[in-house]
Amino acid sequence: MRNLFATMTLLSLSFYQLSAQQPVDTPRTKDTAIYIQPVRHYLSAPTRVDVLYGTQNSENILGSVSSIYTNQLTSTPASLYAYALAGRLPGLYTQQTRGWTSTNNTAVTYSDAIFGQFPTTNTIGSKGPTDNTEINLLLRGQAPVTIVDGVQRDIYTIDPENIESVSVLKDALSSILLGVRSSRGVILVTTKKPVTGPTRLSFTAQTGVQMPLNLPQPLPAYQYDYLYNEALGNQGLSPAYTYNDFEAYRTHSDPYGHPDVDWFNTLLKKSSLISRYSLNISGGGGAARYTVGLGYLNQAGLFRTDNSNYNTQAQIKRYTINTNIDVDVNKYFTTQLQLFARIQDGNQPGGYTDNIISGMYTTPNNAYPVFNPDGSLGGSQAYPRNLYGMVNRSGYVQDYTRDINANLTLKYRFDQFVKGLWFRAQSNLAVYASNITDRSATAPSFKYSLSPAGDTSYSRYGSTLDQSNTFSLTSSAQYWYLQTALGYDREFGKHAIGGKIFYDRYESIFNYDLPATNQNMAATVTYSYAKKYFAEATVNRSGDDRYPPGKQFGWFYAAGLGWDMAKEDFIAHNNSLGWIDKIKWRVTYGRTGNDNVGYFTWRESYTTSGVSVPVYQFGTGRSSVVGAQQNVLANPNISWEKGDKLNAGLDLSLFRNQLQFTAEYYNNKYFDLLQVRGKQSTIIGISYPLENIGINRYTGFEFTTTYQGNYKSLNYFITGNLTLEKTKVLFMDETQRAYPWNKQTGQPVGMTFGYKVDGFIQSQQEAQNSAAIAGYTLQPGDLKYHDMNGDGVINDYDKVPIGQKAPLLYYGITAGFNIKGFDVSALLQGVGNRSYIVPFYAFGGNGTSQAYNYIVGRWTPETAQTATYPRLTPGINASNDPYIFDRLSTQWMQNGNYFRLKNVEIGYTLPTRLAAQMKLYSVRFFANGMNLFTHAAFGRVDPEVNTQVYPIQRVINVGVNVKF
């Protein structure tokens, strides 16, 4: 693979000879403007905008399309370009879920979840391998399809320096060519294309410091022991620790017998490095043009590692190459060849990153010392695996990911026969593979003991396992894509007519599955008059071979109308100062689909594993024979999920485009959603299948406002976007509900149900007179649940919606300026009207796990009026614990509102004369940062990452860009 990487590089560089004909120094206006005046033109959209499978004049756009460009992506110092999308694109909701994915223990992520049912937790993915497991992206509530250079691929590791634009296509008309996959919207990534001009080289080198955010605050050992004794006493049990124990823990006088180890500070460094290098080469003449992008990323983890014989640090090293070559065979025939390759090598400790992080959260400070007096690893019967040993004495695990993507496009214009007639064909072949080399080991731990006579002893826990050496393929995928289109575009005076007949076929194989095939046959027509009235319509016959034979294809359609009112005479004739540039109204509507079908779920499937049935084989004696058992009832009538999507928008531009405003309203009804019926009995002993029965509605408003201007040599801009998103379950086949407050129908999609808490039980008399869970005796300090139906028992009949009912609100504000070579930009991103469950466990389910400072606010008779946490108990509490017995309640529901200073960049470009003296085109120094400041309504955990995962990071980064 490395040889292939080098070969592709050499082939691309040797292409200079072919492309050197008639060089002309005319780089794209978009790129040049960003460099020369990076702030003034920071938000200026080009004349042609990237749309699905092509480009379109911005004035003709009827659908909902939002875009950002290279300089907005490169200002974010991160391993994935998806991080740069937060807060920049209206309608796109982002949530970072973790801070590290260097390796996958199981490697592949499949997402065949129910479409639209639980958009914040079970989003639809690409039904295949994806390299985006750190951040959830939802486009108007749905997980979007990602398309890179016209091909459906979930690749988020493209070097931002190689990306020309990222667009989101949100309405039916913009995505209808996807047919049976058009409901979810699109993230459209377009890499840089060749331009005519002399050979240009751009080299960027940058390095940054990563620092973990929002690490929890575990209790010191002496405080843990005091509260643990209190928990035991609340259960009528004897204390586990004496006063002498408290003193030894508090004073650290006996570090081996009474350890106090903060595992977060012990195992995690304060910072680690991330480095990125990019080399971009472009140029070409009249016959051929080229662009080559090379990228390298080295991201180190946060573990504290010792100087062992092998590397146990969590780490990612990534190499990418992206080449585009355009050749004009003649004045009518153009060919384009793109080659993309990625090599990604990951490393992590043999104890596995996720297991170590989980252990850090659950191991109390007093569990064991890091080392015993003799240098052996500390441990105990309850905690036989030493966390330090899991990082440094457990070998290592490496994973490897390889991607090759070849894209060939042919376009022929028939102007010599019929002016405006053209034909395009595109084919793509891609191969993906990931594997893992496991060289992990296990080291034993020892518990040190000191007898009253002064004798020492060691008790051994765990076993010694020699370092393994296994290699396995964790996932593989092959993709093949073919697209053909015959189109016609022509202007006749004030009339502009366009049309296209379109066909594509997408085949994919994941691991050893049977191939999956998706096809679209579509026709599109566009019309505009005087660049004032616009119309567009598309009809698509689309299908997926995962559906039953004879039921694999369906019809999908979309249409739109537009009117630029500013071009009407009654405005144009009264616009003497020219302050009105655009007042464009537009509306689109369409029937879309989502092929959330799974793997041939319409067929019966059986298993023989573990199925043993006693039968009379001979005579009167019974014996067991292996049988077959049906897995789940099949649904021979399964079909795609459907959507009716309405979008209405207004684009306003004033004062020679200095002030721009866009407002959009959408109303999307998703129906035939795959859900399991709730009213059917399971008496038959087998699960019921998914059926097309659910109905959800998503509505919302999106607003974007931009102002940009200049004063002498000062150029400045500010832009803001705001999205309001509301959801509602219109129908689901839920079981009969005795009370209206139990019904999920009519609630927001994914609403959390639980108990309403009316404070804490304050006295024994109140405990005796309050409604309780069956079989549980209430005690003072327990949660007091609201008895909704007044029957004296707390059960499912008392559950109510406890999540946020107000529309979800998310926004972003970007501002910047440049003057005399200096440029500054900043991004503020936030979310409102959001709530989420954050359960806290005192001593965990096993009763001896770590505890955190929030339990200091527990209920006691002395703190009864100010308590924020129930009375302490060791282990599981059948009434108070939120997840163990499905006791979700308002006690654990937290306000999820927050805003972040997501990104800041400061740059300085050397004067042109000074750069020229160094024989350079330009030199720019910059510093940027990510996640620099966060204000959250609930500050105990990160507002995005609230589970026990690798922490997200703040990044401070510096770099230089040199153009030759």
PDB file of N, CA, C and O in Angstrom, residues 100 277 284 575 582 600 896:
ATOM      1  N   TRP A 100     -11.706  10.249  21.136  1.00  0.00           N
ATOM      2  CA  TRP A 100     -10.654   9.410  20.546  1.00  0.00           C
ATOM      3  C   TRP A 100     -11.255   8.183  19.884  1.00  0.00           C
ATOM      4  O   TRP A 100     -12.126   7.531  20.451  1.00  0.00           O
ATOM      5  N   TYR A 277       0.607  18.199   8.267  1.00  0.00           N
ATOM      6  CA  TYR A 277       1.358  18.770   7.157  1.00  0.00           C
ATOM      7  C   TYR A 277       0.589  18.523   5.872  1.00  0.00           C
ATOM      8  O   TYR A 277       0.052  17.432   5.655  1.00  0.00           O
ATOM      9  N   GLY A 284      -1.458  23.837 -14.844  1.00  0.00           N
ATOM     10  CA  GLY A 284      -1.868  23.233 -16.100  1.00  0.00           C
ATOM     11  C   GLY A 284      -2.083  24.267 -17.172  1.00  0.00           C
ATOM     12  O   GLY A 284      -2.143  25.475 -16.917  1.00  0.00           O
ATOM     13  N   ASN A 575     -35.733  51.731  -7.555  1.00  0.00           N
ATOM     14  CA  ASN A 575     -34.525  51.363  -6.824  1.00  0.00           C
ATOM     15  C   ASN A 575     -33.360  52.194  -7.354  1.00  0.00           C
ATOM     16  O   ASN A 575     -32.346  51.682  -7.807  1.00  0.00           O
ATOM     17  N   LYS A 582     -31.544  41.626  -4.270  1.00  0.00           N
ATOM     18  CA  LYS A 582     -32.291  40.386  -4.471  1.00  0.00           C
ATOM     19  C   LYS A 582     -33.404  40.286  -3.439  1.00  0.00           C
ATOM     20  O   LYS A 582     -33.198  40.558  -2.250  1.00  0.00           O
ATOM     21  N   PHE A 600     -31.980  -8.330   3.932  1.00  0.00           N
ATOM     22  CA  PHE A 600     -32.993  -9.266   3.430  1.00  0.00           C
ATOM     23  C   PHE A 600     -33.952  -9.685   4.550  1.00  0.00           C
ATOM     24  O   PHE A 600     -34.232 -10.869   4.760  1.00  0.00           O
ATOM     25  N   GLY A 896     -29.391  20.832  29.145  1.00  0.00           N
ATOM     26  CA  GLY A 896     -28.296  20.618  28.205  1.00  0.00           C
ATOM     27  C   GLY A 896     -27.894  21.845  27.417  1.00  0.00           C
ATOM     28  O   GLY A 896     -27.146  21.724  26.436  1.00  0.00           O
TER      29      GLY A 896
END
